[in-house]
Short mmCIF file of C-alpha atoms in Angstrom, two decimals:
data_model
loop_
_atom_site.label_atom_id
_atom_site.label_comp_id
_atom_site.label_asym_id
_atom_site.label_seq_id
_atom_site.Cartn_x
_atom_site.Cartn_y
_atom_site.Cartn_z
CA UNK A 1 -37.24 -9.77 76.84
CA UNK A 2 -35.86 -6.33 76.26
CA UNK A 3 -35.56 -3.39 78.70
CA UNK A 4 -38.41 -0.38 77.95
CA UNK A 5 -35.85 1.74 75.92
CA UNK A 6 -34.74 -0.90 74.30
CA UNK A 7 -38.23 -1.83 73.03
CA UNK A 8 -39.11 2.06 72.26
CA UNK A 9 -35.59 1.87 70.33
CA UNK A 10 -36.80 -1.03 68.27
CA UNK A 11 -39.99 0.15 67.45
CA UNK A 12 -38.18 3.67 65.90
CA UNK A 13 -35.99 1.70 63.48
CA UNK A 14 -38.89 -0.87 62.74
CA UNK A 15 -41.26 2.54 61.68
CA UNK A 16 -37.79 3.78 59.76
CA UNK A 17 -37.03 0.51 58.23
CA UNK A 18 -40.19 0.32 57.43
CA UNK A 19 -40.93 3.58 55.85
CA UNK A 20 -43.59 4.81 57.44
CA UNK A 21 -44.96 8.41 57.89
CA UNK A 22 -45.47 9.71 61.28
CA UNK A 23 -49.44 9.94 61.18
CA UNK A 24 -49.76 5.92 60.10
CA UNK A 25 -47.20 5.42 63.04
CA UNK A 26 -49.35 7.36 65.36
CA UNK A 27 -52.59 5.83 64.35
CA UNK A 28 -50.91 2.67 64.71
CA UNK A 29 -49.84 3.15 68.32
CA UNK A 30 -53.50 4.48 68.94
CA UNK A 31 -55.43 1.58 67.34
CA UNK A 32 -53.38 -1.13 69.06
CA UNK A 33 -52.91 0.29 72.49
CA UNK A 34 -54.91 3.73 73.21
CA UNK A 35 -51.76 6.07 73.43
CA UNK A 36 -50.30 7.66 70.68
CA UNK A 37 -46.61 7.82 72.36
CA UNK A 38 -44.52 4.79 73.07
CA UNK A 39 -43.16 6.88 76.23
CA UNK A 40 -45.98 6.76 77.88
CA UNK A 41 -46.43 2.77 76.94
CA UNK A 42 -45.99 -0.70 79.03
CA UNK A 43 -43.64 -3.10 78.21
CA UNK A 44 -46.41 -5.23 77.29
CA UNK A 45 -47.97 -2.45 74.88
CA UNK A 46 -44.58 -2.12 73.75
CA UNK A 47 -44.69 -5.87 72.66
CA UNK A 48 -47.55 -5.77 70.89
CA UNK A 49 -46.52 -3.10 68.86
CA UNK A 50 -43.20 -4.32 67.98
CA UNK A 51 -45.17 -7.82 67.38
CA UNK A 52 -47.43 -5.50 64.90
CA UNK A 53 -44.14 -3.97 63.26
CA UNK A 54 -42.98 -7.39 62.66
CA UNK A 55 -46.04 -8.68 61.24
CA UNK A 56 -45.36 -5.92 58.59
CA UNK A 57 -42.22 -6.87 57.66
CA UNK A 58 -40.16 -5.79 60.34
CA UNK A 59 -37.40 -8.51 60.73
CA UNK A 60 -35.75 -7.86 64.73
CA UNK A 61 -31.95 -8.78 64.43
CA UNK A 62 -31.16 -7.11 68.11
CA UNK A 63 -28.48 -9.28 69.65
CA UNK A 64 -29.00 -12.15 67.75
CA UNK A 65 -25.99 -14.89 68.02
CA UNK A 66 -26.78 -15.91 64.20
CA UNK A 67 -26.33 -12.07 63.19
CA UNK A 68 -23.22 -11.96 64.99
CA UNK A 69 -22.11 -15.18 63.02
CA UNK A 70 -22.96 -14.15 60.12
CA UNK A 71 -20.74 -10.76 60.25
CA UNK A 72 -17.75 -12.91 61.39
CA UNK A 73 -17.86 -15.37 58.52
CA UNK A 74 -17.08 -12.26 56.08
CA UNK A 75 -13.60 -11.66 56.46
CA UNK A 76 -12.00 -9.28 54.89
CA UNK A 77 -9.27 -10.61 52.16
CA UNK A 78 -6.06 -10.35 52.95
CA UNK A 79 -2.99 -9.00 50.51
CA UNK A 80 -1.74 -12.39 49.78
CA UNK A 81 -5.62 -13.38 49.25
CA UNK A 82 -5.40 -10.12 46.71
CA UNK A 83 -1.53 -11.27 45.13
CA UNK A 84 -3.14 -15.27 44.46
CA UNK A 85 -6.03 -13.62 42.72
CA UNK A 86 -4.13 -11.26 40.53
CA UNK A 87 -1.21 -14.10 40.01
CA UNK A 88 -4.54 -16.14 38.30
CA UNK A 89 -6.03 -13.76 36.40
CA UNK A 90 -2.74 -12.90 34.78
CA UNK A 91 -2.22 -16.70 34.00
CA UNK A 92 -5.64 -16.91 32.47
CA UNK A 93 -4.36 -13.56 30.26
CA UNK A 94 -1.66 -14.97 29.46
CA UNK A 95 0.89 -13.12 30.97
CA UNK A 96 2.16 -15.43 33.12
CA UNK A 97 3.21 -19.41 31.65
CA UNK A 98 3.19 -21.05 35.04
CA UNK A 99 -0.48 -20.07 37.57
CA UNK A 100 0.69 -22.52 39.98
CA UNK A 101 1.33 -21.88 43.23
CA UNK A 102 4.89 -22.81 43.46
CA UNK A 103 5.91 -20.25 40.67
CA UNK A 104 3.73 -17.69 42.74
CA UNK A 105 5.91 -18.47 45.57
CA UNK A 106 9.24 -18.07 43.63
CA UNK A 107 8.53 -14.71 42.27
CA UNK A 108 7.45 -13.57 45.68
CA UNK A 109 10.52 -15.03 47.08
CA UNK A 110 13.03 -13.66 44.13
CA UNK A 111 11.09 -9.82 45.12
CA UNK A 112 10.79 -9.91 49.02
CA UNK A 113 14.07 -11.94 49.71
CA UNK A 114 16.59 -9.87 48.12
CA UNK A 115 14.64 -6.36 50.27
CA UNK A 116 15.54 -8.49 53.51
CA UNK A 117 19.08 -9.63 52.71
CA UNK A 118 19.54 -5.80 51.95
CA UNK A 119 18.10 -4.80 55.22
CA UNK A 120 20.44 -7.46 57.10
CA UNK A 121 17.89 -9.93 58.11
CA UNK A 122 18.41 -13.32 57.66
CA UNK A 123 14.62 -14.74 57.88
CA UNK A 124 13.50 -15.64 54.30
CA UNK A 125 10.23 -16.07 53.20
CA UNK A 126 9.37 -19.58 51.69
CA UNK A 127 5.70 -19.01 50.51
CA UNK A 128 3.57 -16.22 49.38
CA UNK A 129 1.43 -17.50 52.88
CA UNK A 130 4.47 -16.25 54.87
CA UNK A 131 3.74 -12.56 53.52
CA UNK A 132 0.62 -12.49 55.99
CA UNK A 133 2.04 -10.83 59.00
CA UNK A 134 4.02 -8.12 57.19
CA UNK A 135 1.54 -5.82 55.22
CA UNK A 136 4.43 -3.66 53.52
CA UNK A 137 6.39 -6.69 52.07
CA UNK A 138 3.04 -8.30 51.01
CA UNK A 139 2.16 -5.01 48.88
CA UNK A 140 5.52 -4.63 47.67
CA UNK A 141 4.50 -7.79 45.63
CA UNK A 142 1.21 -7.06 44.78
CA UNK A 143 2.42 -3.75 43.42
CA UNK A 144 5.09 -5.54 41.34
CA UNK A 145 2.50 -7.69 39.85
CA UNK A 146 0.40 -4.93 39.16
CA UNK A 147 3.20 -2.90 37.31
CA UNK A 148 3.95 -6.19 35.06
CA UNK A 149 -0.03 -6.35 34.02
CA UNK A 150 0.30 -2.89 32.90
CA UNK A 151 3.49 -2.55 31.16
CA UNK A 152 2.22 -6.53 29.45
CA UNK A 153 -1.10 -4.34 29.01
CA UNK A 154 0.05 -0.93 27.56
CA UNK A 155 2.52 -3.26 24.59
CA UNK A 156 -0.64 -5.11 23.70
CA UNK A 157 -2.82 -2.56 23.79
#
């Protein structure tokens, strides 16, 4: 059960969701209830109308758990998601011999490693996976492999 704004609030994107003109919404609210403004409606006029809207097509998604859930399980991909993709599709090109992930992880290694022992730090990366906390190191690699598809792109073509 929804509050009486709530319900008005509903009903407004139901009629714009919907696509209808304000004199068929205004009939509508007359036919069903006697009162051609929601404002001046019970919460029980209110729920026959929305019940109305619905039975036109009007699919009610207000705080729904499964609409929640169903936002959450669309993450957005990651760099290193982005790097594994690109490392593939230049395998299946031909650019690269080796699309496993092993020789993924050495050239990320033989690029990011040698930036950190320059900057004095002494934590190496092992795996392209332990590229997702640092955004900057992660694109540095991406970028690379982008630059090798089009300098392997621009002799072919």
């Amino acid at each position: 059960m929804y509050t009486k704004p709530k319900y008005i609030q509903l009903i407004h994107i139901a009629k714009q969701k919907l696509g209808m003109d304000e004199l068929a919404y205004r009939t509508m609210l007359a036919h069903l209830t006697g009162k051609n403004s929601t404002k001046q409606m019970t919460i029980s006029e209110l729920t026959k109308v929305l019940s109305e809207l619905e039975g036109k097509g009007f699919r009610n998604t207000a705080n729904k758990a499964v609409h929640s859930a169903r936002k959450s399980k669309t993450t957005k991909p990651t760099i290193v998601d982005k790097i594994r993709v690109l490392w593939r599709a230049m395998h299946k090109q031909g650019i690269i011999r080796d699309g496993s992930d092993t020789a993924l992880d050495q050239f990320a290694r033989n690029i990011v490693n040698v930036e950190l022992v320059k900057k004095g730090n002494n934590v190496l990366i092992m795996t392209v996976a332990g590229l997702n906390g640092d955004n900057k190191l992660a694109t540095q690699v991406l970028e690379r492999l982008k630059q090798w598809q089009k300098r392997v792109e621009g002799k072919n073509g």
